[in-house]
């Protein structure tokens, strides 16, 4: 093996994932224990249930990651772990598990920002995948997940300039909410995408929040508009207002899903391309769960290609939460000398403030 080998742990939300990543690029194992089935009945994540599931699965996931990569802890050069943002209880499990194995095996601990992980998924290579160019700097990264939606400019590794982002809801949250309104399963993103693919009519127009003159985004108005448009479609079909009482015909659901997805895709694509042109970007990196969306991938790739901008979109399984992306970002942080302490505090603590001079 050429570069450092990292064990990388992700537990910020509802996936327990541990990966083995070489040199911040090559995946040797990337095991993801998904809690989707667990949270389906409640239609969303219950934080306490998520934290307990991480505790249940983290050891078997570690064992499987090491076995899949064919390595032992002795071969590992460091332990990278998501420090945040995320659900407090879920992060606690991953961070303390990482501290423990780092201490027991005498390895450095590297703290990683989850969102930085979504960006660095663009550098990953699957086992056996042919080498390819790294994303070129300067680049624009669009992170679109269940909890975050923003644009950053990167002129080098670990160098982020925030350009703008959602001032209210994340794009993924809007997908999940509208999925529920359409009577689709949890999570709504993939369900909306599948329904939209079945649309035979493309006449539904949903509003777009352009937030002119900024790189900011907004999806709460779209959510409200979707509620109104769906209610109207239900009334037109002679159905009661409550989405739990009777389903809209499949063709109507498909067309509404398409219209909603088209609005999100349109805004995200135009804002990203605009940012890329403004900073003279050579590349665009897309990350986060919503980047798994086929319509967004096709639209933004087409626009980037037409302008000669290199487009990097990880395969869908690397867009949603996974340990490998934490290993990719962790390798850069390790190379930059970033380390976390192994103190016994549950969460990383702040240094004592300097006493105020009297
Ligand atoms: O990045 P992620 O796995 O977790 C967070 O860090 O939030 O993103 C999850 C989000 C959910 O809102 C989910 O509905 C959305 O990503 N998502 C999709 C698709 N697959 C997942 N949204 C649209 N189309 C998809 N194919
Ligand atoms: Zn995420």
mmCIF file of C-alpha atoms and ligand atoms in Angstrom:
data_model
loop_
_atom_site.group_PDB
_atom_site.id
_atom_site.type_symbol
_atom_site.label_atom_id
_atom_site.label_comp_id
_atom_site.label_asym_id
_atom_site.label_seq_id
_atom_site.Cartn_x
_atom_site.Cartn_y
_atom_site.Cartn_z
ATOM 1 C CA UNK A 1 0.000 0.000 0.000
ATOM 2 C CA UNK A 2 1.282 3.436 -0.872
ATOM 3 C CA UNK A 3 -0.303 6.057 1.400
ATOM 4 C CA UNK A 4 -1.607 6.039 4.970
ATOM 5 C CA UNK A 5 -4.412 3.618 5.726
ATOM 6 C CA UNK A 6 -7.279 5.100 7.727
ATOM 7 C CA UNK A 7 -10.084 3.502 9.638
ATOM 8 C CA UNK A 8 -12.988 5.941 9.251
ATOM 9 C CA UNK A 9 -16.151 6.076 11.337
ATOM 10 C CA UNK A 10 -19.420 7.845 10.491
ATOM 11 C CA UNK A 11 -22.361 7.886 12.911
ATOM 12 C CA UNK A 12 -23.758 11.410 12.711
ATOM 13 C CA UNK A 13 -27.273 10.544 11.627
ATOM 14 C CA UNK A 14 -28.939 7.238 10.769
ATOM 15 C CA UNK A 15 -26.194 5.191 9.130
ATOM 16 C CA UNK A 16 -23.557 3.339 11.135
ATOM 17 C CA UNK A 17 -20.633 3.139 8.772
ATOM 18 C CA UNK A 18 -16.970 2.162 9.015
ATOM 19 C CA UNK A 19 -14.540 2.214 6.115
ATOM 20 C CA UNK A 20 -10.917 1.417 5.400
ATOM 21 C CA UNK A 21 -9.468 4.006 3.002
ATOM 22 C CA UNK A 22 -5.936 4.187 1.614
ATOM 23 C CA UNK A 23 -4.315 7.533 0.874
ATOM 24 C CA UNK A 24 -7.642 9.394 1.069
ATOM 25 C CA UNK A 25 -8.750 7.822 -2.189
ATOM 26 C CA UNK A 26 -8.846 4.064 -2.494
ATOM 27 C CA UNK A 27 -11.695 2.303 -0.694
ATOM 28 C CA UNK A 28 -10.776 -1.115 0.706
ATOM 29 C CA UNK A 29 -14.023 -1.516 2.653
ATOM 30 C CA UNK A 30 -17.054 0.707 3.246
ATOM 31 C CA UNK A 31 -19.655 -1.035 5.398
ATOM 32 C CA UNK A 32 -22.942 0.822 5.934
ATOM 33 C CA UNK A 33 -25.596 -0.410 8.386
ATOM 34 C CA UNK A 34 -28.659 1.590 7.377
ATOM 35 C CA UNK A 35 -31.456 2.421 9.804
ATOM 36 C CA UNK A 36 -33.987 3.207 7.079
ATOM 37 C CA UNK A 37 -36.155 0.186 7.974
ATOM 38 C CA UNK A 38 -36.032 1.193 11.648
ATOM 39 C CA UNK A 39 -37.233 4.774 11.063
ATOM 40 C CA UNK A 40 -39.740 3.994 8.287
ATOM 41 C CA UNK A 41 -42.699 3.415 10.643
ATOM 42 C CA UNK A 42 -42.210 6.841 12.305
ATOM 43 C CA UNK A 43 -41.675 8.544 8.922
ATOM 44 C CA UNK A 44 -38.494 10.195 10.207
ATOM 45 C CA UNK A 45 -35.549 9.743 12.545
ATOM 46 C CA UNK A 46 -36.152 9.417 16.278
ATOM 47 C CA UNK A 47 -32.755 10.530 17.704
ATOM 48 C CA UNK A 48 -32.816 8.232 20.722
ATOM 49 C CA UNK A 49 -33.680 5.207 18.572
ATOM 50 C CA UNK A 50 -30.864 6.150 16.151
ATOM 51 C CA UNK A 51 -28.264 6.392 18.959
ATOM 52 C CA UNK A 52 -29.219 2.992 20.339
ATOM 53 C CA UNK A 53 -28.990 1.416 16.887
ATOM 54 C CA UNK A 54 -25.456 2.847 16.446
ATOM 55 C CA UNK A 55 -24.481 1.218 19.741
ATOM 56 C CA UNK A 56 -25.970 -2.088 18.575
ATOM 57 C CA UNK A 57 -24.244 -2.113 15.191
ATOM 58 C CA UNK A 58 -20.901 -0.361 15.567
ATOM 59 C CA UNK A 59 -18.867 -3.422 16.663
ATOM 60 C CA UNK A 60 -20.217 -5.804 13.983
ATOM 61 C CA UNK A 61 -19.679 -3.061 11.369
ATOM 62 C CA UNK A 62 -16.045 -2.637 12.514
ATOM 63 C CA UNK A 63 -15.458 -6.401 12.336
ATOM 64 C CA UNK A 64 -16.920 -6.566 8.842
ATOM 65 C CA UNK A 65 -14.898 -3.575 7.607
ATOM 66 C CA UNK A 66 -11.602 -5.090 8.791
ATOM 67 C CA UNK A 67 -12.515 -8.529 7.387
ATOM 68 C CA UNK A 68 -13.578 -7.080 4.014
ATOM 69 C CA UNK A 69 -10.352 -5.088 3.662
ATOM 70 C CA UNK A 70 -8.307 -8.058 4.907
ATOM 71 C CA UNK A 71 -6.443 -5.919 7.465
ATOM 72 C CA UNK A 72 -6.076 -5.739 11.246
ATOM 73 C CA UNK A 73 -5.813 -2.682 13.506
ATOM 74 C CA UNK A 74 -2.027 -3.106 13.379
ATOM 75 C CA UNK A 75 -2.117 -2.159 9.656
ATOM 76 C CA UNK A 76 -4.109 1.036 10.288
ATOM 77 C CA UNK A 77 -2.250 4.390 10.539
ATOM 78 C CA UNK A 78 -5.028 6.463 12.083
ATOM 79 C CA UNK A 79 -8.682 6.616 13.104
ATOM 80 C CA UNK A 80 -10.847 9.317 11.475
ATOM 81 C CA UNK A 81 -14.274 10.068 12.898
ATOM 82 C CA UNK A 82 -17.166 12.455 12.269
ATOM 83 C CA UNK A 83 -17.113 15.085 15.042
ATOM 84 C CA UNK A 84 -20.200 16.918 13.751
ATOM 85 C CA UNK A 85 -22.541 18.334 12.696
ATOM 86 C CA UNK A 86 -25.127 15.696 13.484
ATOM 87 C CA UNK A 87 -27.419 14.256 16.128
ATOM 88 C CA UNK A 88 -25.816 14.545 19.568
ATOM 89 C CA UNK A 89 -26.560 10.990 20.719
ATOM 90 C CA UNK A 90 -25.472 9.472 17.401
ATOM 91 C CA UNK A 91 -22.192 11.449 17.357
ATOM 92 C CA UNK A 92 -21.465 10.458 20.952
ATOM 93 C CA UNK A 93 -21.440 6.782 20.035
ATOM 94 C CA UNK A 94 -19.077 7.208 17.068
ATOM 95 C CA UNK A 95 -16.704 9.683 18.739
ATOM 96 C CA UNK A 96 -16.304 7.658 21.924
ATOM 97 C CA UNK A 97 -15.940 4.412 20.006
ATOM 98 C CA UNK A 98 -13.229 6.032 17.856
ATOM 99 C CA UNK A 99 -11.414 7.434 20.898
ATOM 100 C CA UNK A 100 -11.450 4.028 22.527
ATOM 101 C CA UNK A 101 -9.969 2.130 19.598
ATOM 102 C CA UNK A 102 -7.451 4.925 18.936
ATOM 103 C CA UNK A 103 -6.313 4.696 22.577
ATOM 104 C CA UNK A 104 -6.260 0.901 22.764
ATOM 105 C CA UNK A 105 -4.267 0.545 19.527
ATOM 106 C CA UNK A 106 -2.120 3.657 19.962
ATOM 107 C CA UNK A 107 -3.319 5.381 16.763
ATOM 108 C CA UNK A 108 -3.808 9.105 16.111
ATOM 109 C CA UNK A 109 -7.407 10.334 16.167
ATOM 110 C CA UNK A 110 -8.454 12.659 13.331
ATOM 111 C CA UNK A 111 -11.647 14.724 13.759
ATOM 112 C CA UNK A 112 -13.643 15.274 10.559
ATOM 113 C CA UNK A 113 -16.508 17.615 9.714
ATOM 114 C CA UNK A 114 -19.336 15.563 8.212
ATOM 115 C CA UNK A 115 -20.004 18.110 5.453
ATOM 116 C CA UNK A 116 -16.347 18.145 4.496
ATOM 117 C CA UNK A 117 -16.749 14.384 4.167
ATOM 118 C CA UNK A 118 -19.540 14.882 1.615
ATOM 119 C CA UNK A 119 -17.204 17.127 -0.423
ATOM 120 C CA UNK A 120 -14.291 14.666 -0.252
ATOM 121 C CA UNK A 121 -16.449 11.753 -1.465
ATOM 122 C CA UNK A 122 -15.523 13.243 -4.874
ATOM 123 C CA UNK A 123 -11.957 11.967 -4.413
ATOM 124 C CA UNK A 124 -12.869 8.338 -3.679
ATOM 125 C CA UNK A 125 -12.113 5.348 -5.894
ATOM 126 C CA UNK A 126 -13.923 2.046 -5.509
ATOM 127 C CA UNK A 127 -11.934 -1.161 -5.076
ATOM 128 C CA UNK A 128 -10.666 -2.143 -8.512
ATOM 129 C CA UNK A 129 -11.770 1.124 -10.153
ATOM 130 C CA UNK A 130 -9.230 2.561 -12.596
ATOM 131 C CA UNK A 131 -7.236 5.596 -11.415
ATOM 132 C CA UNK A 132 -8.697 8.904 -12.540
ATOM 133 C CA UNK A 133 -7.771 12.562 -12.185
ATOM 134 C CA UNK A 134 -8.491 14.257 -8.873
ATOM 135 C CA UNK A 135 -11.080 17.060 -8.955
ATOM 136 C CA UNK A 136 -9.222 20.157 -10.242
ATOM 137 C CA UNK A 137 -8.866 23.388 -8.213
ATOM 138 C CA UNK A 138 -10.302 25.956 -8.100
ATOM 139 C CA UNK A 139 -13.596 24.183 -7.670
ATOM 140 C CA UNK A 140 -17.130 24.738 -6.491
ATOM 141 C CA UNK A 141 -18.641 22.162 -4.163
ATOM 142 C CA UNK A 142 -22.389 21.880 -3.783
ATOM 143 C CA UNK A 143 -23.409 19.898 -0.712
ATOM 144 C CA UNK A 144 -27.076 18.895 -0.703
ATOM 145 C CA UNK A 145 -28.097 16.619 2.137
ATOM 146 C CA UNK A 146 -30.959 16.012 4.513
ATOM 147 C CA UNK A 147 -29.731 18.647 6.949
ATOM 148 C CA UNK A 148 -27.582 21.031 4.857
ATOM 149 C CA UNK A 149 -27.513 22.739 1.468
ATOM 150 C CA UNK A 150 -24.695 25.133 0.546
ATOM 151 C CA UNK A 151 -22.054 26.172 -1.979
ATOM 152 C CA UNK A 152 -18.357 26.579 -1.185
ATOM 153 C CA UNK A 153 -15.376 27.572 -3.253
ATOM 154 C CA UNK A 154 -12.174 25.547 -2.775
ATOM 155 C CA UNK A 155 -8.844 26.859 -4.070
ATOM 156 C CA UNK A 156 -6.905 24.080 -2.353
ATOM 157 C CA UNK A 157 -7.387 21.169 0.016
ATOM 158 C CA UNK A 158 -9.208 22.062 3.262
ATOM 159 C CA UNK A 159 -9.581 25.654 2.049
ATOM 160 C CA UNK A 160 -13.281 26.546 1.998
ATOM 161 C CA UNK A 161 -14.939 29.861 1.210
ATOM 162 C CA UNK A 162 -18.638 29.779 1.978
ATOM 163 C CA UNK A 163 -20.571 31.366 -0.891
ATOM 164 C CA UNK A 164 -24.135 30.821 0.219
ATOM 165 C CA UNK A 165 -26.639 28.239 1.315
ATOM 166 C CA UNK A 166 -30.169 27.644 2.404
ATOM 167 C CA UNK A 167 -31.636 30.251 4.700
ATOM 168 C CA UNK A 168 -34.299 27.819 5.909
ATOM 169 C CA UNK A 169 -34.754 24.132 4.993
ATOM 170 C CA UNK A 170 -32.261 21.789 3.381
ATOM 171 C CA UNK A 171 -33.106 20.391 -0.059
ATOM 172 C CA UNK A 172 -33.263 16.828 1.305
ATOM 173 C CA UNK A 173 -35.654 17.892 4.024
ATOM 174 C CA UNK A 174 -37.963 19.352 1.351
ATOM 175 C CA UNK A 175 -37.796 16.070 -0.612
ATOM 176 C CA UNK A 176 -38.695 14.119 2.535
ATOM 177 C CA UNK A 177 -41.550 16.447 3.455
ATOM 178 C CA UNK A 178 -43.075 16.520 -0.032
ATOM 179 C CA UNK A 179 -42.652 12.737 -0.252
ATOM 180 C CA UNK A 180 -44.848 12.467 2.846
ATOM 181 C CA UNK A 181 -47.444 14.850 1.394
ATOM 182 C CA UNK A 182 -47.582 12.663 -1.729
ATOM 183 C CA UNK A 183 -48.124 9.558 0.408
ATOM 184 C CA UNK A 184 -44.713 8.116 -0.564
ATOM 185 C CA UNK A 185 -42.432 6.156 1.803
ATOM 186 C CA UNK A 186 -39.489 7.332 3.898
ATOM 187 C CA UNK A 187 -37.054 8.759 2.956
ATOM 188 C CA UNK A 188 -38.888 10.833 0.367
ATOM 189 C CA UNK A 189 -35.885 11.673 -1.860
ATOM 190 C CA UNK A 190 -35.422 8.327 -3.610
ATOM 191 C CA UNK A 191 -39.213 7.787 -3.696
ATOM 192 C CA UNK A 192 -39.826 11.149 -5.391
ATOM 193 C CA UNK A 193 -37.056 10.403 -7.859
ATOM 194 C CA UNK A 194 -38.637 7.038 -8.777
ATOM 195 C CA UNK A 195 -42.128 8.556 -9.052
ATOM 196 C CA UNK A 196 -40.840 11.448 -11.208
ATOM 197 C CA UNK A 197 -39.236 8.970 -13.620
ATOM 198 C CA UNK A 198 -42.720 7.537 -14.245
ATOM 199 C CA UNK A 199 -44.252 10.931 -15.109
ATOM 200 C CA UNK A 200 -45.712 11.019 -18.601
ATOM 201 C CA UNK A 201 -46.925 14.631 -18.372
ATOM 202 C CA UNK A 202 -44.557 17.441 -17.387
ATOM 203 C CA UNK A 203 -46.914 20.348 -16.925
ATOM 204 C CA UNK A 204 -46.786 20.934 -13.181
ATOM 205 C CA UNK A 205 -44.961 24.114 -12.401
ATOM 206 C CA UNK A 206 -43.645 24.643 -8.891
ATOM 207 C CA UNK A 207 -42.183 28.003 -7.840
ATOM 208 C CA UNK A 208 -38.446 28.714 -7.672
ATOM 209 C CA UNK A 209 -36.833 30.888 -4.987
ATOM 210 C CA UNK A 210 -34.009 32.601 -6.880
ATOM 211 C CA UNK A 211 -32.695 34.786 -4.014
ATOM 212 C CA UNK A 212 -31.247 37.148 -6.628
ATOM 213 C CA UNK A 213 -27.798 38.630 -6.174
ATOM 214 C CA UNK A 214 -26.759 35.944 -3.672
ATOM 215 C CA UNK A 215 -25.735 32.295 -3.625
ATOM 216 C CA UNK A 216 -28.337 31.694 -0.957
ATOM 217 C CA UNK A 217 -31.144 29.225 -1.390
ATOM 218 C CA UNK A 218 -34.556 28.729 0.175
ATOM 219 C CA UNK A 219 -36.858 25.710 0.146
ATOM 220 C CA UNK A 220 -39.479 26.479 2.773
ATOM 221 C CA UNK A 221 -41.658 28.460 0.331
ATOM 222 C CA UNK A 222 -41.457 25.553 -2.102
ATOM 223 C CA UNK A 223 -42.631 23.201 0.663
ATOM 224 C CA UNK A 224 -45.616 25.455 1.361
ATOM 225 C CA UNK A 225 -46.384 25.761 -2.360
ATOM 226 C CA UNK A 226 -46.167 21.974 -2.709
ATOM 227 C CA UNK A 227 -48.685 21.572 0.099
ATOM 228 C CA UNK A 228 -51.084 23.939 -1.710
ATOM 229 C CA UNK A 229 -50.566 22.387 -5.170
ATOM 230 C CA UNK A 230 -51.000 18.855 -3.815
ATOM 231 C CA UNK A 231 -54.139 19.864 -1.896
ATOM 232 C CA UNK A 232 -55.559 21.286 -5.123
ATOM 233 C CA UNK A 233 -54.700 18.093 -7.018
ATOM 234 C CA UNK A 234 -56.464 16.086 -4.289
ATOM 235 C CA UNK A 235 -59.540 18.297 -4.498
ATOM 236 C CA UNK A 236 -59.522 17.963 -8.305
ATOM 237 C CA UNK A 237 -59.442 14.158 -7.888
ATOM 238 C CA UNK A 238 -62.360 14.312 -5.417
ATOM 239 C CA UNK A 239 -60.200 13.133 -2.483
ATOM 240 C CA UNK A 240 -60.358 14.339 1.157
ATOM 241 C CA UNK A 241 -57.701 16.901 2.129
ATOM 242 C CA UNK A 242 -55.746 14.576 4.488
ATOM 243 C CA UNK A 243 -53.055 12.706 2.571
ATOM 244 C CA UNK A 244 -53.590 9.661 4.787
ATOM 245 C CA UNK A 245 -57.153 9.267 3.537
ATOM 246 C CA UNK A 246 -57.035 7.875 0.024
ATOM 247 C CA UNK A 247 -54.251 7.971 -2.498
ATOM 248 C CA UNK A 248 -53.878 10.277 -5.441
ATOM 249 C CA UNK A 249 -53.800 8.387 -8.760
ATOM 250 C CA UNK A 250 -50.277 7.219 -9.594
ATOM 251 C CA UNK A 251 -50.090 9.416 -12.691
ATOM 252 C CA UNK A 252 -50.881 12.527 -10.627
ATOM 253 C CA UNK A 253 -48.287 11.612 -7.981
ATOM 254 C CA UNK A 254 -45.698 11.094 -10.732
ATOM 255 C CA UNK A 255 -46.408 14.465 -12.331
ATOM 256 C CA UNK A 256 -46.369 16.305 -8.994
ATOM 257 C CA UNK A 257 -43.124 14.562 -7.998
ATOM 258 C CA UNK A 258 -41.613 15.566 -11.332
ATOM 259 C CA UNK A 259 -42.707 19.204 -10.907
ATOM 260 C CA UNK A 260 -41.252 19.466 -7.419
ATOM 261 C CA UNK A 261 -37.984 17.782 -8.417
ATOM 262 C CA UNK A 262 -37.710 20.025 -11.461
ATOM 263 C CA UNK A 263 -37.922 23.141 -9.278
ATOM 264 C CA UNK A 264 -35.182 21.949 -6.894
ATOM 265 C CA UNK A 265 -32.966 20.763 -9.759
ATOM 266 C CA UNK A 266 -33.385 23.995 -11.685
ATOM 267 C CA UNK A 267 -32.399 26.257 -8.774
ATOM 268 C CA UNK A 268 -29.488 24.097 -7.608
ATOM 269 C CA UNK A 269 -28.079 23.776 -11.121
ATOM 270 C CA UNK A 270 -28.299 27.447 -12.045
ATOM 271 C CA UNK A 271 -26.853 28.677 -8.759
ATOM 272 C CA UNK A 272 -23.982 26.205 -8.941
ATOM 273 C CA UNK A 273 -23.118 26.974 -12.562
ATOM 274 C CA UNK A 274 -23.334 30.692 -11.837
ATOM 275 C CA UNK A 275 -20.919 30.303 -8.912
ATOM 276 C CA UNK A 276 -18.550 28.187 -11.010
ATOM 277 C CA UNK A 277 -18.457 30.805 -13.760
ATOM 278 C CA UNK A 278 -18.026 33.666 -11.282
ATOM 279 C CA UNK A 279 -14.929 32.155 -9.630
ATOM 280 C CA UNK A 280 -13.500 30.633 -12.822
ATOM 281 C CA UNK A 281 -13.841 27.100 -11.459
ATOM 282 C CA UNK A 282 -12.212 24.238 -13.330
ATOM 283 C CA UNK A 283 -14.353 21.690 -11.560
ATOM 284 C CA UNK A 284 -17.631 21.163 -9.727
ATOM 285 C CA UNK A 285 -18.014 18.550 -6.994
ATOM 286 C CA UNK A 286 -21.460 17.437 -5.905
ATOM 287 C CA UNK A 287 -22.049 15.660 -2.603
ATOM 288 C CA UNK A 288 -24.698 14.736 -0.036
ATOM 289 C CA UNK A 289 -27.724 12.471 -0.256
ATOM 290 C CA UNK A 290 -29.651 14.622 -2.746
ATOM 291 C CA UNK A 291 -26.694 14.330 -5.159
ATOM 292 C CA UNK A 292 -27.906 10.734 -5.624
ATOM 293 C CA UNK A 293 -30.833 12.220 -7.553
ATOM 294 C CA UNK A 294 -30.690 11.196 -11.211
ATOM 295 C CA UNK A 295 -32.380 14.315 -12.616
ATOM 296 C CA UNK A 296 -30.013 16.643 -10.731
ATOM 297 C CA UNK A 297 -26.980 14.603 -11.809
ATOM 298 C CA UNK A 298 -27.980 14.676 -15.477
ATOM 299 C CA UNK A 299 -28.918 18.356 -15.551
ATOM 300 C CA UNK A 300 -25.874 19.722 -13.749
ATOM 301 C CA UNK A 301 -23.465 17.435 -15.626
ATOM 302 C CA UNK A 302 -24.886 18.589 -18.954
ATOM 303 C CA UNK A 303 -24.533 22.264 -18.030
ATOM 304 C CA UNK A 304 -20.981 21.801 -16.720
ATOM 305 C CA UNK A 305 -19.907 19.812 -19.757
ATOM 306 C CA UNK A 306 -21.241 22.503 -22.101
ATOM 307 C CA UNK A 307 -18.886 24.961 -20.367
ATOM 308 C CA UNK A 308 -15.853 22.685 -20.236
ATOM 309 C CA UNK A 309 -16.004 22.415 -16.441
ATOM 310 C CA UNK A 310 -15.030 19.004 -15.012
ATOM 311 C CA UNK A 311 -17.982 17.494 -13.168
ATOM 312 C CA UNK A 312 -17.400 15.104 -10.285
ATOM 313 C CA UNK A 313 -20.398 13.291 -8.797
ATOM 314 C CA UNK A 314 -19.746 10.204 -6.683
ATOM 315 C CA UNK A 315 -21.884 7.142 -7.344
ATOM 316 C CA UNK A 316 -25.152 7.336 -5.357
ATOM 317 C CA UNK A 317 -23.905 5.064 -2.539
ATOM 318 C CA UNK A 318 -21.066 7.510 -1.856
ATOM 319 C CA UNK A 319 -23.379 10.567 -1.938
ATOM 320 C CA UNK A 320 -25.423 9.356 1.031
ATOM 321 C CA UNK A 321 -23.720 9.031 4.426
ATOM 322 C CA UNK A 322 -20.820 6.582 4.525
ATOM 323 C CA UNK A 323 -17.516 6.062 6.321
ATOM 324 C CA UNK A 324 -15.306 6.210 3.223
ATOM 325 C CA UNK A 325 -15.979 9.931 2.716
ATOM 326 C CA UNK A 326 -14.805 10.534 6.293
ATOM 327 C CA UNK A 327 -11.636 8.587 5.436
ATOM 328 C CA UNK A 328 -11.083 10.756 2.348
ATOM 329 C CA UNK A 329 -11.388 14.030 4.281
ATOM 330 C CA UNK A 330 -9.557 12.509 7.263
ATOM 331 C CA UNK A 331 -6.480 11.748 5.160
ATOM 332 C CA UNK A 332 -6.203 15.422 4.169
ATOM 333 C CA UNK A 333 -6.615 16.515 7.766
ATOM 334 C CA UNK A 334 -4.039 13.998 8.927
ATOM 335 C CA UNK A 335 -1.574 15.238 6.294
ATOM 336 C CA UNK A 336 -2.184 18.784 7.593
ATOM 337 C CA UNK A 337 -1.311 17.661 11.124
ATOM 338 C CA UNK A 338 -4.821 17.932 12.564
ATOM 339 C CA UNK A 339 -5.410 15.642 15.537
ATOM 340 C CA UNK A 340 -8.016 15.323 18.278
ATOM 341 C CA UNK A 341 -7.253 14.613 21.920
ATOM 342 C CA UNK A 342 -8.214 11.383 23.637
ATOM 343 C CA UNK A 343 -9.617 13.127 26.712
ATOM 344 C CA UNK A 344 -12.408 11.357 28.520
ATOM 345 C CA UNK A 345 -14.985 14.082 27.985
ATOM 346 C CA UNK A 346 -18.017 12.769 26.163
ATOM 347 C CA UNK A 347 -17.642 15.491 23.543
ATOM 348 C CA UNK A 348 -14.591 17.549 22.572
ATOM 349 C CA UNK A 349 -14.252 20.256 25.161
ATOM 350 C CA UNK A 350 -13.391 23.917 24.758
ATOM 351 C CA UNK A 351 -10.191 25.242 26.316
ATOM 352 C CA UNK A 352 -10.679 27.234 29.520
ATOM 353 C CA UNK A 353 -11.222 30.877 28.650
ATOM 354 C CA UNK A 354 -8.441 33.265 29.641
ATOM 355 C CA UNK A 355 -9.442 35.042 32.874
ATOM 356 C CA UNK A 356 -10.615 38.582 32.297
ATOM 357 C CA UNK A 357 -8.040 41.081 33.640
ATOM 358 C CA UNK A 358 -9.464 43.209 36.454
HETATM 359 O O1 LIG B 1 -26.316 13.010 3.075
HETATM 360 P P1 LIG B 1 -27.438 12.208 3.606
HETATM 361 O O2 LIG B 1 -27.390 10.704 3.430
HETATM 362 O O3 LIG B 1 -27.654 12.480 5.133
HETATM 363 C C1 LIG B 1 -27.483 13.747 5.693
HETATM 364 O O4 LIG B 1 -26.311 14.103 6.001
HETATM 365 O O5 LIG B 1 -28.508 14.444 5.808
HETATM 366 O O6 LIG B 1 -28.761 12.799 2.916
HETATM 367 C C2 LIG B 1 -30.031 12.262 3.168
HETATM 368 C C3 LIG B 1 -31.023 13.009 2.299
HETATM 369 C C4 LIG B 1 -32.479 12.647 2.599
HETATM 370 O O7 LIG B 1 -33.215 13.832 2.723
HETATM 371 C C5 LIG B 1 -32.898 11.873 1.357
HETATM 372 O O8 LIG B 1 -34.279 11.996 1.061
HETATM 373 C C6 LIG B 1 -32.038 12.508 0.285
HETATM 374 O O9 LIG B 1 -30.799 12.709 0.910
HETATM 375 N N1 LIG B 1 -31.890 11.626 -0.889
HETATM 376 C C7 LIG B 1 -32.355 11.947 -2.122
HETATM 377 C C8 LIG B 1 -32.063 10.841 -2.954
HETATM 378 N N2 LIG B 1 -31.435 9.893 -2.205
HETATM 379 C C9 LIG B 1 -31.336 10.405 -0.936
HETATM 380 N N3 LIG B 1 -32.977 13.052 -2.564
HETATM 381 C C10 LIG B 1 -33.333 13.077 -3.875
HETATM 382 N N4 LIG B 1 -33.117 12.055 -4.735
HETATM 383 C C11 LIG B 1 -32.490 10.927 -4.327
HETATM 384 N N5 LIG B 1 -32.282 9.927 -5.191
HETATM 385 ZN ZN1 LIG B 2 -24.715 13.534 5.307
#
